[in-house]
Tab-separated table of C-alpha atoms and ligand atoms in Angstrom:
chain	number	residue	atom	x	y	z
U	1	MET	CA	0.000	0.000	0.000
U	2	THR	CA	1.363	3.491	-0.819
U	3	PRO	CA	1.607	5.604	2.339
U	4	LYS	CA	-0.667	8.652	2.667
U	5	GLN	CA	1.148	11.798	1.500
U	6	ASP	CA	2.452	14.227	4.105
U	7	THR	CA	0.797	17.634	3.486
U	8	ILE	CA	0.842	18.744	7.153
U	9	TYR	CA	2.734	21.983	6.496
U	10	ALA	CA	1.504	22.535	2.910
U	11	GLU	CA	-0.851	25.446	3.707
U	12	PRO	CA	0.223	28.644	5.474
U	13	ASN	CA	-0.512	28.511	9.208
U	14	GLN	CA	-1.268	31.660	11.243
U	15	GLN	CA	0.432	30.114	14.197
U	16	ILE	CA	2.768	27.117	14.076
U	17	ASP	CA	2.311	24.709	16.965
U	18	LYS	CA	5.250	22.773	18.359
U	19	PHE	CA	5.836	19.555	16.418
U	20	SER	CA	4.176	16.587	18.082
U	21	PHE	CA	3.715	12.922	17.193
U	22	ASP	CA	-0.063	13.247	17.160
U	23	VAL	CA	-2.748	11.496	15.125
U	24	ASN	CA	-2.077	13.693	12.049
U	25	VAL	CA	1.656	12.996	12.028
U	26	ALA	CA	1.113	9.277	12.715
U	27	GLY	CA	-1.246	9.113	9.724
U	28	VAL	CA	1.410	10.319	7.251
U	29	PHE	CA	4.575	9.301	9.092
U	30	ASP	CA	5.763	6.636	6.623
U	31	ASP	CA	5.770	9.190	3.831
U	32	MET	CA	7.164	11.989	6.034
U	33	ILE	CA	10.166	10.055	7.309
U	34	LYS	CA	11.157	8.626	3.908
U	35	ARG	CA	10.984	12.074	2.263
U	36	SER	CA	12.771	13.805	5.177
U	37	ILE	CA	15.638	11.560	6.257
U	38	PRO	CA	18.257	10.732	3.626
U	39	GLY	CA	19.348	7.117	3.999
U	40	TYR	CA	16.343	6.063	6.105
U	41	SER	CA	15.668	2.887	4.057
U	42	THR	CA	19.350	1.893	4.133
U	43	ILE	CA	19.409	2.329	7.907
U	44	ILE	CA	16.247	0.228	8.359
U	45	GLN	CA	17.674	-2.527	6.157
U	46	THR	CA	21.004	-2.473	8.022
U	47	ILE	CA	19.286	-2.643	11.437
U	48	GLY	CA	17.879	-5.951	10.169
U	49	ASP	CA	21.352	-7.102	9.053
U	50	MET	CA	22.717	-6.227	12.505
U	51	ALA	CA	19.881	-8.156	14.199
U	52	TYR	CA	20.916	-11.230	12.210
U	53	LYS	CA	24.470	-10.882	13.566
U	54	PHE	CA	23.905	-9.691	17.137
U	55	VAL	CA	20.625	-11.074	18.484
U	56	LYS	CA	21.213	-14.109	20.684
U	57	PRO	CA	18.758	-16.793	21.843
U	58	GLU	CA	16.773	-16.062	25.025
U	59	THR	CA	17.547	-12.321	24.953
U	60	ASN	CA	15.583	-9.082	24.627
U	61	VAL	CA	15.745	-6.608	21.730
U	62	TYR	CA	14.509	-3.051	22.311
U	63	ASP	CA	13.193	-0.593	19.712
U	64	LEU	CA	12.940	2.691	21.648
U	65	GLY	CA	10.738	5.269	19.906
U	66	CYS	CA	9.366	2.671	17.503
U	67	SER	CA	6.811	4.966	15.755
U	68	LEU	CA	5.005	2.800	13.175
U	69	GLY	CA	7.239	-0.230	13.785
U	70	THR	CA	9.389	-0.065	10.650
U	71	ALA	CA	12.616	-0.902	12.516
U	72	THR	CA	10.817	-3.542	14.619
U	73	ILE	CA	9.600	-5.286	11.461
U	74	SER	CA	13.124	-5.245	10.010
U	75	LEU	CA	14.516	-6.628	13.290
U	76	ARG	CA	11.894	-9.365	13.456
U	77	ARG	CA	12.427	-10.461	9.849
U	78	ASN	CA	16.136	-10.994	10.516
U	79	ILE	CA	16.308	-12.513	14.001
U	80	GLN	CA	17.472	-16.105	13.647
U	81	HIS	CA	16.342	-17.406	17.031
U	82	PRO	CA	12.648	-18.042	17.764
U	83	ASN	CA	13.098	-17.609	21.528
U	84	SER	CA	14.072	-13.937	21.626
U	85	ARG	CA	11.638	-11.088	22.236
U	86	ILE	CA	11.289	-7.559	20.857
U	87	ILE	CA	10.102	-4.803	23.181
U	88	ALA	CA	8.938	-1.835	21.098
U	89	VAL	CA	8.194	1.397	22.956
U	90	ASP	CA	6.677	4.738	21.969
U	91	SER	CA	4.982	7.472	24.006
U	92	SER	CA	2.572	8.426	21.204
U	93	GLN	CA	-0.741	6.553	21.470
U	94	SER	CA	-1.486	7.264	17.774
U	95	MET	CA	1.853	5.771	16.709
U	96	ILE	CA	1.352	2.702	18.915
U	97	GLU	CA	-2.128	2.012	17.482
U	98	ARG	CA	-0.834	2.057	13.904
U	99	CYS	CA	2.294	0.164	14.906
U	100	TYR	CA	0.124	-2.611	16.349
U	101	GLU	CA	-1.685	-3.004	13.006
U	102	ASN	CA	1.584	-2.960	11.025
U	103	ILE	CA	3.207	-5.597	13.217
U	104	ASN	CA	0.192	-7.874	13.104
U	105	ALA	CA	0.129	-7.717	9.299
U	106	TYR	CA	3.134	-10.102	9.324
U	107	LYS	CA	3.331	-13.525	10.917
U	108	SER	CA	6.478	-14.337	12.867
U	109	SER	CA	7.642	-16.620	15.640
U	110	THR	CA	9.378	-13.677	17.374
U	111	GLU	CA	7.084	-12.141	19.960
U	112	VAL	CA	6.716	-8.334	19.980
U	113	GLU	CA	5.657	-6.584	23.157
U	114	LEU	CA	4.338	-3.106	22.313
U	115	ILE	CA	4.441	-0.590	25.136
U	116	CYS	CA	2.975	2.915	25.099
U	117	CYS	CA	5.147	4.808	27.570
U	118	ASP	CA	8.111	7.097	27.966
U	119	ILE	CA	11.405	5.362	27.133
U	120	ARG	CA	12.859	6.925	30.292
U	121	ASP	CA	10.525	4.655	32.299
U	122	VAL	CA	11.324	1.347	30.576
U	123	ASP	CA	13.464	-1.344	32.206
U	124	ILE	CA	16.257	-2.611	29.965
U	125	ASN	CA	17.621	-6.038	30.807
U	126	ASN	CA	19.169	-9.102	29.174
U	127	ALA	CA	19.469	-7.138	25.908
U	128	SER	CA	21.505	-8.301	22.924
U	129	MET	CA	20.424	-5.306	20.783
U	130	VAL	CA	18.920	-1.862	21.402
U	131	VAL	CA	17.741	0.495	18.655
U	132	LEU	CA	17.337	4.255	19.076
U	133	ASN	CA	16.481	5.201	15.496
U	134	PHE	CA	16.080	9.008	15.474
U	135	THR	CA	14.570	9.103	18.977
U	136	LEU	CA	17.298	10.426	21.325
U	137	GLN	CA	17.160	13.841	19.603
U	138	PHE	CA	13.612	14.327	20.962
U	139	LEU	CA	14.593	13.684	24.584
U	140	ASP	CA	15.434	16.529	26.944
U	141	PRO	CA	19.247	16.855	26.568
U	142	SER	CA	19.694	16.551	30.337
U	143	ASP	CA	18.036	13.090	30.270
U	144	ARG	CA	20.133	11.617	27.446
U	145	ARG	CA	23.069	10.469	29.506
U	146	ALA	CA	20.884	8.535	31.981
U	147	LEU	CA	19.121	6.764	29.100
U	148	ILE	CA	22.398	5.699	27.442
U	149	GLN	CA	23.690	4.547	30.845
U	150	LYS	CA	20.530	2.478	31.397
U	151	ILE	CA	21.006	0.908	27.948
U	152	TYR	CA	24.674	0.132	28.659
U	153	ASN	CA	23.761	-1.468	31.988
U	154	GLY	CA	20.986	-3.564	30.396
U	155	LEU	CA	23.063	-4.857	27.475
U	156	ASN	CA	24.782	-8.216	27.716
U	157	PRO	CA	28.530	-8.318	26.900
U	158	GLY	CA	28.862	-8.237	23.096
U	159	GLY	CA	25.451	-6.550	22.790
U	160	VAL	CA	24.929	-3.641	20.385
U	161	LEU	CA	23.283	-0.217	20.480
U	162	VAL	CA	22.334	1.356	17.141
U	163	LEU	CA	21.883	5.115	17.518
U	164	SER	CA	20.666	7.118	14.517
U	165	GLU	CA	20.466	10.893	14.788
U	166	LYS	CA	20.474	14.171	12.891
U	167	LEU	CA	23.875	15.700	13.673
U	168	LYS	CA	24.948	19.236	14.477
U	169	PHE	CA	28.417	20.547	13.489
U	170	ASN	CA	30.631	23.018	15.341
U	171	ASP	CA	32.165	24.151	12.039
U	172	GLU	CA	29.706	26.791	10.781
U	173	ILE	CA	30.659	26.302	7.093
U	174	ILE	CA	30.145	22.526	7.293
U	175	GLN	CA	26.895	23.023	9.259
U	176	GLN	CA	25.521	25.300	6.536
U	177	HIS	CA	26.702	23.100	3.695
U	178	LEU	CA	25.259	19.818	5.030
U	179	ASP	CA	22.046	21.554	6.059
U	180	SER	CA	21.646	22.976	2.544
U	181	GLN	CA	22.199	19.501	1.059
U	182	HIS	CA	19.475	18.172	3.358
U	183	LEU	CA	17.115	20.957	2.226
U	184	ASP	CA	17.856	20.081	-1.424
U	185	PHE	CA	16.983	16.456	-0.587
U	186	LYS	CA	13.619	17.592	0.825
U	187	ARG	CA	12.938	19.795	-2.234
U	188	ALA	CA	13.811	16.904	-4.540
U	189	ASN	CA	11.240	14.837	-2.615
U	190	GLY	CA	8.509	17.363	-3.361
U	191	TYR	CA	8.460	19.543	-0.245
U	192	SER	CA	7.830	23.250	-0.933
U	193	GLU	CA	9.758	26.136	0.668
U	194	LEU	CA	6.686	26.809	2.828
U	195	GLU	CA	6.498	23.203	4.042
U	196	ILE	CA	10.211	23.172	4.804
U	197	SER	CA	10.183	26.442	6.714
U	198	GLN	CA	6.976	25.795	8.693
U	199	LYS	CA	8.190	22.354	9.777
U	200	ARG	CA	11.546	23.829	10.743
U	201	THR	CA	9.775	26.336	13.014
U	202	ALA	CA	7.638	23.557	14.540
U	203	LEU	CA	10.746	21.489	15.319
U	204	GLU	CA	12.589	24.317	17.123
U	205	ASP	CA	13.190	23.377	20.781
U	206	VAL	CA	11.519	19.991	20.128
U	207	MET	CA	14.336	18.289	18.207
U	208	ARG	CA	17.680	19.333	19.670
U	209	THR	CA	20.648	17.779	17.921
U	210	ASP	CA	24.089	16.911	19.297
U	211	THR	CA	27.478	16.861	17.581
U	212	LEU	CA	29.187	13.549	16.814
U	213	GLU	CA	31.757	14.480	19.485
U	214	THR	CA	29.009	14.828	22.127
U	215	HIS	CA	27.620	11.402	21.166
U	216	GLN	CA	31.086	9.839	21.294
U	217	GLN	CA	31.903	11.378	24.665
U	218	ARG	CA	28.561	10.344	26.194
U	219	MET	CA	28.959	6.769	24.939
U	220	ASN	CA	32.470	6.570	26.412
U	221	GLU	CA	31.375	8.084	29.728
U	222	CYS	CA	28.620	5.473	29.970
U	223	GLY	CA	31.156	2.671	29.467
U	224	PHE	CA	31.026	1.902	25.731
U	225	GLN	CA	34.589	1.360	24.564
U	226	HIS	CA	33.674	0.408	21.010
U	227	PHE	CA	31.889	3.203	19.160
U	228	ASN	CA	31.806	4.481	15.604
U	229	ILE	CA	29.648	5.990	12.956
U	230	TRP	CA	28.682	3.354	10.356
U	231	PHE	CA	26.552	5.528	8.034
U	232	GLN	CA	26.270	9.202	7.181
U	233	CYS	CA	24.355	11.095	4.533
U	234	PHE	CA	24.631	14.882	4.882
U	235	ASN	CA	23.682	15.738	8.484
U	236	PHE	CA	22.052	12.371	9.248
U	237	ALA	CA	24.062	9.568	10.778
U	238	SER	CA	23.767	6.171	12.310
U	239	MET	CA	26.215	5.057	14.965
U	240	VAL	CA	27.056	1.727	16.527
U	241	ALA	CA	28.246	1.027	20.080
U	242	ILE	CA	29.220	-2.466	21.234
U	243	LYS	CA	29.512	-3.488	24.888
Y	301	GEK	N1	10.451	10.147	25.625
Y	301	GEK	C1	9.929	9.358	24.680
Y	301	GEK	N2	9.480	8.122	24.996
Y	301	GEK	C2	8.962	7.309	24.050
Y	301	GEK	N3	8.867	7.659	22.743
Y	301	GEK	C3	9.309	8.875	22.404
Y	301	GEK	C4	9.859	9.779	23.328
Y	301	GEK	N4	10.206	10.920	22.673
Y	301	GEK	C5	9.903	10.727	21.376
Y	301	GEK	N5	9.344	9.497	21.207
Y	301	GEK	C6	8.906	8.889	19.966
Y	301	GEK	O1	10.045	8.747	19.144
Y	301	GEK	C7	9.641	8.697	17.794
Y	301	GEK	C8	10.645	9.479	16.958
Y	301	GEK	S1	10.601	9.083	15.247
Y	301	GEK	C9	11.347	7.470	15.305
Y	301	GEK	C10	11.335	6.719	14.018
Y	301	GEK	C11	11.370	5.225	14.198
Y	301	GEK	N6	12.340	4.805	15.213
Y	301	GEK	C12	11.635	4.504	12.899
Y	301	GEK	O2	12.683	3.849	12.790
Y	301	GEK	O3	10.792	4.618	12.004
Y	301	GEK	C13	11.880	10.013	14.546
Y	301	GEK	C14	11.493	11.220	13.789
Y	301	GEK	O4	10.287	11.503	13.653
Y	301	GEK	O5	12.434	11.928	13.285
Y	301	GEK	C15	8.199	9.216	17.746
Y	301	GEK	O6	7.309	8.199	17.379
Y	301	GEK	C16	7.939	9.715	19.159
Y	301	GEK	O7	6.600	9.543	19.584
Y	302	PPY	O1	12.222	16.875	8.474
Y	302	PPY	C1	13.258	17.279	8.966
Y	302	PPY	O2	13.743	18.379	8.667
Y	302	PPY	C2	14.049	16.459	9.890
Y	302	PPY	O3	14.995	16.950	10.365
Y	302	PPY	C3	13.721	15.036	10.207
Y	302	PPY	C4	12.401	14.696	10.796
Y	302	PPY	C5	11.701	13.636	10.230
Y	302	PPY	C6	10.461	13.263	10.739
Y	302	PPY	C7	9.936	13.934	11.827
Y	302	PPY	C8	10.649	14.976	12.415
Y	302	PPY	C9	11.897	15.337	11.907
């Protein structure tokens, strides 16, 4: 089925509300994320490839900020062991409802537990893989370290964290260049100048990005000794940390 087209910011708005993962966004999210994040499909595919390699029998796999379940479905398709379990979490009720339908559209022997709650309140234990695919950037910056620490503590030795994020750059010239390439990507995917600028306003103070150096330092401080970026397209990156 072709996803419903994202026209949320297509008409001029008198007042632009803060971006939220409400029923309107959930209804067009498949289309929105594919047209907004360069490399999204590659990252989803590779999360599946990593699940094949990293997920061990009798362990938990977490998809934190699962939205419509795209990463969960990729994980589940690639897990080799029937006796592992995916715990998919999102705080948006509208996302969770649609995610439930998407997950149940496929049969699989891997159980998925869907939880509607804040990822800061979820217990992480006996994990062989944790996915934060473009979710950490929406968390209050002062809560990020505690979340990464909780993930580190809940991972088994040899377990993996996949962290995908929009990046910020200290170098102003690089920041401007990569941002303009991202805007060209959105234009090429059919977004108008009005859509781009209204969404940008809505995302201010809602999505706060970190530099790669901040991510690296936080990972190290939480105990991860093996960390690197495995994918980057413009200002979007996916990183891997192994315990
Ligand atoms: N504190 C929180 N607790 C729980 N959920 C949260 C929280 N904050 C934000 N979310 C949820 O995190 C998701 C972020 S989207 C993830 C895409 C997905 N991973 C994908 O692979 O398609 C990324 C984006 O829109 O750029 C939304 O569904 C929020 O409701
Ligand atoms: O659209 C953007 O400009 C982004 O930075 C990515 C994004 C994608 C989906 C929801 C919110 C932000």
